[in-house]
CSV table of C-alpha atoms and ligand atoms in Angstrom, one decimal:
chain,number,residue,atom,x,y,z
A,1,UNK,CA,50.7,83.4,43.1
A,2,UNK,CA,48.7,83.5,40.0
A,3,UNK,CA,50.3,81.6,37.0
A,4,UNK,CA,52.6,84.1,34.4
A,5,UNK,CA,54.0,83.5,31.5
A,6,UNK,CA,57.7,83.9,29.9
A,7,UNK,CA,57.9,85.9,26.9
A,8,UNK,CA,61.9,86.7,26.7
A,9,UNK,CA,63.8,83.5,27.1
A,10,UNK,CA,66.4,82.2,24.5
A,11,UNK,CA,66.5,78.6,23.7
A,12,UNK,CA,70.1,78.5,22.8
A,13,UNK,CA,70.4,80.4,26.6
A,14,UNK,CA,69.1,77.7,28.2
A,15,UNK,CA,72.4,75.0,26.5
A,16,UNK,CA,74.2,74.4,30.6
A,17,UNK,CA,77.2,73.4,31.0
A,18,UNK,CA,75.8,69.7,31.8
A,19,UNK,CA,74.0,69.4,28.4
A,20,UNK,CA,76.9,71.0,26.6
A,21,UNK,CA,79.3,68.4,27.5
A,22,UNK,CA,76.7,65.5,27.3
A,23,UNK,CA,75.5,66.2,24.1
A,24,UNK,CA,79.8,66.8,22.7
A,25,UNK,CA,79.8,63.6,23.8
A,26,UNK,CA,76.7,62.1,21.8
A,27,UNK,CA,78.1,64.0,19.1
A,28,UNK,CA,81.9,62.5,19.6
A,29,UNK,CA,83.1,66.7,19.9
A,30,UNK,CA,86.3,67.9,21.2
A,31,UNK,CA,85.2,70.7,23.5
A,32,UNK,CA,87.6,73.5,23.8
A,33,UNK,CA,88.0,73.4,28.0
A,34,UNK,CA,89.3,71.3,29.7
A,35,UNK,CA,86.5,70.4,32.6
A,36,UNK,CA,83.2,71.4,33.6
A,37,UNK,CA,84.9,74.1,36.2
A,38,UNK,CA,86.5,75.5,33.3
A,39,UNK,CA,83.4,76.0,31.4
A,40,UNK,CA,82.3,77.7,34.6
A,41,UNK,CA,84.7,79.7,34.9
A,42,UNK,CA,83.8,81.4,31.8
A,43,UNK,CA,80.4,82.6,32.9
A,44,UNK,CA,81.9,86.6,34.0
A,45,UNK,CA,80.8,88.7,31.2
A,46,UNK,CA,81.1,92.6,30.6
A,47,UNK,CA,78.9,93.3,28.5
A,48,UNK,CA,76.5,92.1,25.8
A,49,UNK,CA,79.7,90.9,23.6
A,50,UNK,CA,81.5,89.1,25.6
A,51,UNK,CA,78.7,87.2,26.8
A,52,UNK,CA,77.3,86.4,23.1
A,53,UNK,CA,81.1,85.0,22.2
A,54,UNK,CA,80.5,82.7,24.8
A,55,UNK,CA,76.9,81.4,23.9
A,56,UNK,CA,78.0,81.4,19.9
A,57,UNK,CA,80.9,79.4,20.5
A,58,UNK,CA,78.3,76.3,22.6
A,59,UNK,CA,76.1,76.1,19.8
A,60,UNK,CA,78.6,74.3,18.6
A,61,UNK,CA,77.2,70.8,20.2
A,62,UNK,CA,74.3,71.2,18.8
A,63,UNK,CA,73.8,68.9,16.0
A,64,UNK,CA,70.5,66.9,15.6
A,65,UNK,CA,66.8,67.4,16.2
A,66,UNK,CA,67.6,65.0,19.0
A,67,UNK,CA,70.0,68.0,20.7
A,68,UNK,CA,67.3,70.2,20.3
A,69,UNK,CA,64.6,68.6,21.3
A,70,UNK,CA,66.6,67.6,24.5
A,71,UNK,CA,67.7,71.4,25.2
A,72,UNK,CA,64.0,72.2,24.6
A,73,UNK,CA,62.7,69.5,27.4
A,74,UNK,CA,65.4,70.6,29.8
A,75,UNK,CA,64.0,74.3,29.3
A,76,UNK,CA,60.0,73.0,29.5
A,77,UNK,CA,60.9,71.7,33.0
A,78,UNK,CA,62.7,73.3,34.7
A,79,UNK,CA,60.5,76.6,33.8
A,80,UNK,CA,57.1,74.0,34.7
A,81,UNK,CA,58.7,74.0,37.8
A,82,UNK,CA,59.3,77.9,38.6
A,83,UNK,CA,55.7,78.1,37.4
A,84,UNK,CA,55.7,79.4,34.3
A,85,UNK,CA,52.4,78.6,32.1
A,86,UNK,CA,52.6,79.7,29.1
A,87,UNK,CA,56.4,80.7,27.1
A,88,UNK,CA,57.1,82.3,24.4
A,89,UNK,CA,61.1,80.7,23.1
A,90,UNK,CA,62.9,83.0,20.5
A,91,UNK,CA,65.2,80.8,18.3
A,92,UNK,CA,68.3,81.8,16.5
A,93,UNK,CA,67.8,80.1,13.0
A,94,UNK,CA,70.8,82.0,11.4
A,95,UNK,CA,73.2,80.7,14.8
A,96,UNK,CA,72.5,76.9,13.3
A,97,UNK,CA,72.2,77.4,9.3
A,98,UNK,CA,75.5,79.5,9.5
A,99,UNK,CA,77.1,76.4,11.0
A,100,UNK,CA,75.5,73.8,8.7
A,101,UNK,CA,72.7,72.5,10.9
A,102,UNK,CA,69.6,73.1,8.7
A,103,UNK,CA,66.9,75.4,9.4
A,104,UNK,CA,64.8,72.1,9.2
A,105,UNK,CA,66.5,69.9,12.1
A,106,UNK,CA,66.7,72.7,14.6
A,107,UNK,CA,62.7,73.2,13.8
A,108,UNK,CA,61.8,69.7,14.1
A,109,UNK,CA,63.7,69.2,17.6
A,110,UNK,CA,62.2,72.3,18.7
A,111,UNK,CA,58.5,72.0,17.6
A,112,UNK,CA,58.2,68.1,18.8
A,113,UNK,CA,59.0,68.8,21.9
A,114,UNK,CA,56.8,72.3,22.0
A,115,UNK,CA,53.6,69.9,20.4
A,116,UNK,CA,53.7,67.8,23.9
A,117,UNK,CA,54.7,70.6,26.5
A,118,UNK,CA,50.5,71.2,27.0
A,119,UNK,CA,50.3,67.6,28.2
A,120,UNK,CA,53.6,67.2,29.6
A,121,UNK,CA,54.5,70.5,31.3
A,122,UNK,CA,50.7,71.9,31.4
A,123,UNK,CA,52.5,75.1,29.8
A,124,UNK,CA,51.1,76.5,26.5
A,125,UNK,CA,54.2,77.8,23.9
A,126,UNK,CA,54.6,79.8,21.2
A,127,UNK,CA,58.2,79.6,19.1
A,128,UNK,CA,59.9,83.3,17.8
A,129,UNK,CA,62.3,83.3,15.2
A,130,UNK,CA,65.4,85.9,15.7
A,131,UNK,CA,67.1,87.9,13.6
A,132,UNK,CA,70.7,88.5,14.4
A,133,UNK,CA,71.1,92.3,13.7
A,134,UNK,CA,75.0,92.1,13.7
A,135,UNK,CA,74.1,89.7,10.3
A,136,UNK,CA,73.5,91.3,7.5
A,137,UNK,CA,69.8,91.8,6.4
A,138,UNK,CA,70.7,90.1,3.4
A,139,UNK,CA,70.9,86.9,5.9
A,140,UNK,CA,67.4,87.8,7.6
A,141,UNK,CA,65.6,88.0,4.7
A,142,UNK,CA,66.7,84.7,3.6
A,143,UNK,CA,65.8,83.3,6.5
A,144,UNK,CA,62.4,84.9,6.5
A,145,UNK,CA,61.8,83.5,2.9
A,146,UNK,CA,63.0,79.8,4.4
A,147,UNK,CA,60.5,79.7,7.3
A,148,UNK,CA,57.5,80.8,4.8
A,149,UNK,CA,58.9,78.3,2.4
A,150,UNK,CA,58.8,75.3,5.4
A,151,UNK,CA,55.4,76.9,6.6
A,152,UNK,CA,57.2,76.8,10.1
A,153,UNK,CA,54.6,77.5,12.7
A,154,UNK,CA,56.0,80.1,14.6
A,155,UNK,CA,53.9,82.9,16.0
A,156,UNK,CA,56.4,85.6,15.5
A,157,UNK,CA,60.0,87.8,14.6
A,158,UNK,CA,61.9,89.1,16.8
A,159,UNK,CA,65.3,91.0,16.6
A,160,UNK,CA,68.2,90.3,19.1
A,161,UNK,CA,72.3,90.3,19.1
A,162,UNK,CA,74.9,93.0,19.8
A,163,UNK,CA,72.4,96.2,19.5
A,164,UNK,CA,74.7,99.3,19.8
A,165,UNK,CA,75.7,100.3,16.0
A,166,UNK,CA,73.0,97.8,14.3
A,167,UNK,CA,70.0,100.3,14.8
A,168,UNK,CA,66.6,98.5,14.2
A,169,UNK,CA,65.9,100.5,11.0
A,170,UNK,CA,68.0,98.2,8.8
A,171,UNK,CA,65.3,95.4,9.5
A,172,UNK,CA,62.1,97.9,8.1
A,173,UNK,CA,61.6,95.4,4.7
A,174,UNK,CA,62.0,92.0,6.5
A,175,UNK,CA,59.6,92.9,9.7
A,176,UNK,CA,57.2,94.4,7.7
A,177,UNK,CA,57.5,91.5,5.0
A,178,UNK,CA,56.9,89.5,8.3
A,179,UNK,CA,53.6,91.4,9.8
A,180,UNK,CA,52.7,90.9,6.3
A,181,UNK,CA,52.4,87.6,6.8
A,182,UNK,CA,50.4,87.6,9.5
A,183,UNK,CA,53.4,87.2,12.1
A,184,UNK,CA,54.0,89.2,15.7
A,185,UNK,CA,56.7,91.2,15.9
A,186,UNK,CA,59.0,92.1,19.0
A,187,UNK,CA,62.2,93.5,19.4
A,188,UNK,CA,65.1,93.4,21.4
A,189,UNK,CA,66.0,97.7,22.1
A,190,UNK,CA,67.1,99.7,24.7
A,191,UNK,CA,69.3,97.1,26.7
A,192,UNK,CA,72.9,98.5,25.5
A,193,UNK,CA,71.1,100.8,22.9
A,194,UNK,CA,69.9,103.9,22.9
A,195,UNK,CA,66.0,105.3,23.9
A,196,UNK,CA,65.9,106.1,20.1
A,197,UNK,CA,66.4,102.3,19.2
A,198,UNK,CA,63.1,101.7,21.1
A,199,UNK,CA,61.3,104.4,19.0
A,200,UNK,CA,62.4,103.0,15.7
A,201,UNK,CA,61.5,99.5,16.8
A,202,UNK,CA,58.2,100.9,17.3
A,203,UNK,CA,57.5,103.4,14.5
A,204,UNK,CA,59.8,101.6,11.9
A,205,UNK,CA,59.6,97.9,12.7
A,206,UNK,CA,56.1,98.1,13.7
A,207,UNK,CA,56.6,95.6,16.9
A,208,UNK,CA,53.9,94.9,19.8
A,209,UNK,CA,56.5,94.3,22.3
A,210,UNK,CA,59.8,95.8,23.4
A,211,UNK,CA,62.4,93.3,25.1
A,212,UNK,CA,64.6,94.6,27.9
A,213,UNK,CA,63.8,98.2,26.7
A,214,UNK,CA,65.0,99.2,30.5
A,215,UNK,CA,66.8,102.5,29.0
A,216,UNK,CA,63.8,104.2,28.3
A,217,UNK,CA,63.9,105.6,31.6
A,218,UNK,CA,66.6,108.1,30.2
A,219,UNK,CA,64.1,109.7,27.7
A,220,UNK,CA,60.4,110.7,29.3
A,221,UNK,CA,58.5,111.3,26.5
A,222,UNK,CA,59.2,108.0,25.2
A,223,UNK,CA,58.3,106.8,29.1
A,224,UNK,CA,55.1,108.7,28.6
A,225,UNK,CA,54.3,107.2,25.0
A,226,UNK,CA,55.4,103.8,26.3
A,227,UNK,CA,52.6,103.9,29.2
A,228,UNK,CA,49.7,105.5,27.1
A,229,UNK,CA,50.3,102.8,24.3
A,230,UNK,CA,50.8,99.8,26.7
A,231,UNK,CA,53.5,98.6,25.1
A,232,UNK,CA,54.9,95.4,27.3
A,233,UNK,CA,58.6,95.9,28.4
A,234,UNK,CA,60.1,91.9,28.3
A,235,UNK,CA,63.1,93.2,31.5
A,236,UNK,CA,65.5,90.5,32.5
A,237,UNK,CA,66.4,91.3,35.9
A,238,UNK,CA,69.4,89.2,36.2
A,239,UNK,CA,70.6,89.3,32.7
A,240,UNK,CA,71.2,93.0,33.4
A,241,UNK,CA,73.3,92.8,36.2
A,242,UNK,CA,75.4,89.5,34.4
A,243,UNK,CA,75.9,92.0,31.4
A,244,UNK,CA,76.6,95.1,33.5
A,245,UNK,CA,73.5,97.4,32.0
A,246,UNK,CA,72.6,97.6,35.8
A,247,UNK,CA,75.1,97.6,38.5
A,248,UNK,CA,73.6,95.4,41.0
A,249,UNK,CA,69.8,93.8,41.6
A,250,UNK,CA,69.1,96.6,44.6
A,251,UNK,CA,69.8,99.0,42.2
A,252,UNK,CA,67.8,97.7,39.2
A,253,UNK,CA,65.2,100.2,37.8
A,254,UNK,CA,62.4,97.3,37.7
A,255,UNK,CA,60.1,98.9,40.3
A,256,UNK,CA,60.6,103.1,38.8
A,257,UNK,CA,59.8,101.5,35.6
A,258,UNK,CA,56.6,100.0,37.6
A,259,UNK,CA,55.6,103.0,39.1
A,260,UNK,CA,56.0,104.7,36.4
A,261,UNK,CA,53.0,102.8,34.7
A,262,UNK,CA,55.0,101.0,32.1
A,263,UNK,CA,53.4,97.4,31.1
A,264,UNK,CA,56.5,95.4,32.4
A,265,UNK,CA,57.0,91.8,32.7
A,266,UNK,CA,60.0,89.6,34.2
A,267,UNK,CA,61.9,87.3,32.3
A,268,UNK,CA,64.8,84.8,32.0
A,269,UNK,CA,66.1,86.0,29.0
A,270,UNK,CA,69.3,83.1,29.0
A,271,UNK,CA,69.0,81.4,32.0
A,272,UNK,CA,71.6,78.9,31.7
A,273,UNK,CA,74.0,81.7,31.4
A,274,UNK,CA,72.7,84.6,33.8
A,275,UNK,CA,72.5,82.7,36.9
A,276,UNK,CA,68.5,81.2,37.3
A,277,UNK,CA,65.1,80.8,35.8
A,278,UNK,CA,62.4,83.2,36.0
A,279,UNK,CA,61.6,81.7,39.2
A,280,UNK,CA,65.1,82.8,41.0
A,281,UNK,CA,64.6,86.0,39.0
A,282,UNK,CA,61.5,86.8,41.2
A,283,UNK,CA,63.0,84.8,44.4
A,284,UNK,CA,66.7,87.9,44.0
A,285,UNK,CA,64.1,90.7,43.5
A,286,UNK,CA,62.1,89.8,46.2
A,287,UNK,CA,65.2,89.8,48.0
A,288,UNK,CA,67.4,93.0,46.6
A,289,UNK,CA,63.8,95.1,45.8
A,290,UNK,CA,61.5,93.7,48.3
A,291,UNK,CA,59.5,93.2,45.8
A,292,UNK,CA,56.1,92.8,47.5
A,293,UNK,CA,52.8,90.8,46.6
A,294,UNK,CA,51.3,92.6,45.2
A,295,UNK,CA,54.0,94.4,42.7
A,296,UNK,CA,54.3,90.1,41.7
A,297,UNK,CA,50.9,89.6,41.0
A,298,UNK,CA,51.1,92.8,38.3
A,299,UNK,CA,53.6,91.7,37.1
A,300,UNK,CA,52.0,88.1,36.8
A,301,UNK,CA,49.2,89.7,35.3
A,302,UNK,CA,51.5,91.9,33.4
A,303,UNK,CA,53.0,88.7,31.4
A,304,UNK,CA,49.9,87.5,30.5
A,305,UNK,CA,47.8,90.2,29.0
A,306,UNK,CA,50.9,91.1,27.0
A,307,UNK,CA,51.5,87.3,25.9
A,308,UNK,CA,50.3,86.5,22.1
A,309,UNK,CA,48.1,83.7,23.6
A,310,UNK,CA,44.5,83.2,22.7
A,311,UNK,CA,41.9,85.2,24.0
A,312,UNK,CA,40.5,81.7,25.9
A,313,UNK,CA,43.9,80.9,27.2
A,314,UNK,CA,44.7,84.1,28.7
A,315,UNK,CA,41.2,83.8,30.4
A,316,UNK,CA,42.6,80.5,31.6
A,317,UNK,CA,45.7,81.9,32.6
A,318,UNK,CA,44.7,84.7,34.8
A,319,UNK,CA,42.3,82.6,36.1
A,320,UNK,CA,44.5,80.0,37.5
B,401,ADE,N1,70.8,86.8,22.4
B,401,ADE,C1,70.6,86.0,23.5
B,401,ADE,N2,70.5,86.8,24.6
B,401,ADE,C2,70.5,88.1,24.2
B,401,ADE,C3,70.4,89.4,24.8
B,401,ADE,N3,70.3,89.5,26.1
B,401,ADE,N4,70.5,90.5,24.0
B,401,ADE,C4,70.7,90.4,22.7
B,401,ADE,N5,70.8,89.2,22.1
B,401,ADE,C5,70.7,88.1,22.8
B,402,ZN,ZN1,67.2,88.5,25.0
């Protein structure tokens, strides 16, 4: 298979149980469950909500750049091993300042680890800072103003949290403050949300990608503009069917979206929490879709041309 790249995955949706109790430990935390099969046990979700509660309330371990940096390693390889060659890791900033942990720490744990993951993991990364949009903007904005201020290098905004009722529109200032700047923009619509989410993330937040952006299929026109205008869908195949937007793999819309013409890609989206990496995303849809070849290698190719890598690296990409 040709290489691909990951361009919806979640840091903080990488924290497992095993690094959540090994790093309360470093940090001398009182966890509240009582073993690691209770933690476990918590991993049946509803719906977007209930699974958020869930990966708020772990944050809580993280502390240091050293818990960071560790989380980000544990990501870089075990993704290095599913093949993935290039990433593209959103980052909640407001998740950590809200709880004390400066914007500062959680950047330098993430970015020293992302510096060596060329040499270590042979994968090329790019770092995408989140809004929450269940936060007011107020909150975004001041984060926006603290990256700039830190000259973080990240490559990009995106916008992610509970969607339904927190319609991208209240984000037009701080995304266009952001393209401004010179930053990407992608947003999370259309997983719990309506079609019309997905046309104001395009027409009013200006982004180049969608992410998830599977309920499009309700609304053809917006199919239609979506394939003429190339814009990438980010799907999570497996995320979907942990927070009940599809009822099972088999009956996940990934290939009607494919043969529809839509630019889609596969993705891990929080794959500590949603039962694999991108890898055993592809390995279940071979499986429940039979997914052929040549429907991988699109989408394979898919991930790349709609990655914000360098012109030479994508070259390098697709030819690997
Ligand atoms: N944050 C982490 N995973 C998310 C998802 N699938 N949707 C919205 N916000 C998220
Ligand atoms: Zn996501």
């Amino acid at each position: 298979m040709t290489a691909f790249a990951e361009l919806h995955m979640h840091i903080e949706g990488a924290l497992g149980p095993d690094l959540i109790f090994g790093l309360a430990e470093r940090n001398r935390m009182h966890l509240p469950y009582d073993s690691l099969a209770d933690l476990e046990s918590r991993y049946e979700f509803t719906d977007l909500q209930s699974f958020l509660d869930l990966y708020y309330a772990n944050l809580a371990v993280l502390r240091t750049a050293d818990d960071f940096a560790d989380l980000t390693r544990d990501y870089l390889r075990r993704a290095a091993a599913a093949g993935v060659r290039h990433a593209e890791i959103f980052f909640d900033p407001q998740a950590h300042t809200a709880r004390g942990v400066p914007l500062q720490v959680v950047l330098d744990g993430i970015l020293d680890v992302l510096a060596v993951s060329e040499h270590e993991f042979g994968m090329s990364t790019g770092l995408i800072a989140s809004f929450l949009r269940d936060q007011p903007v107020h909150d975004a904005e001041a984060v926006l103003d603290e990256l700039l201020r830190l000259r973080a290098p990240i490559i990009g905004v995106g916008l992610d949290s509970a969607e339904v009722g927190n319609p991208p529109t209240l984000f037009e200032d701080v995304f266009a403050r952001a393209r401004a700047e010179g930053l990407h923009a992608v947003a999370h619509a259309g997983e719990e949300g309506p079609p019309e989410y997905i046309r104001q993330a395009l027409d009013v937040l200006g982004v180049e990608r969608i992410d998830h952006g599977v309920r499009c299929l309700e609304d053809p026109e917006l199919v239609r503009r979506l394939v003429d205008e190339e814009i990438p869908l980010t799907v999570c195949p497996l995320s979907n069917v942990r927070l009940r937007v599809v009822d099972s793999l088999g009956q996940h819309p990934l290939r009607t979206m494919l043969d529809a013409g839509l630019k889609v890609t596969v993705n891990s989206d929080d794959p500590a929490y949603f039962g694999g990496d991108v890898g055993v995303n592809f390995a279940r849809l071979r499986e429940e879709l039979a997914l052929t070849d040549g429907e991988v290698e699109t989408l394979a190719r898919n991930s790349i041309e709609a990655s914000f890598a360098s012109p030479a690296r994508k070259e390098q990409l697709l030819a690997m």
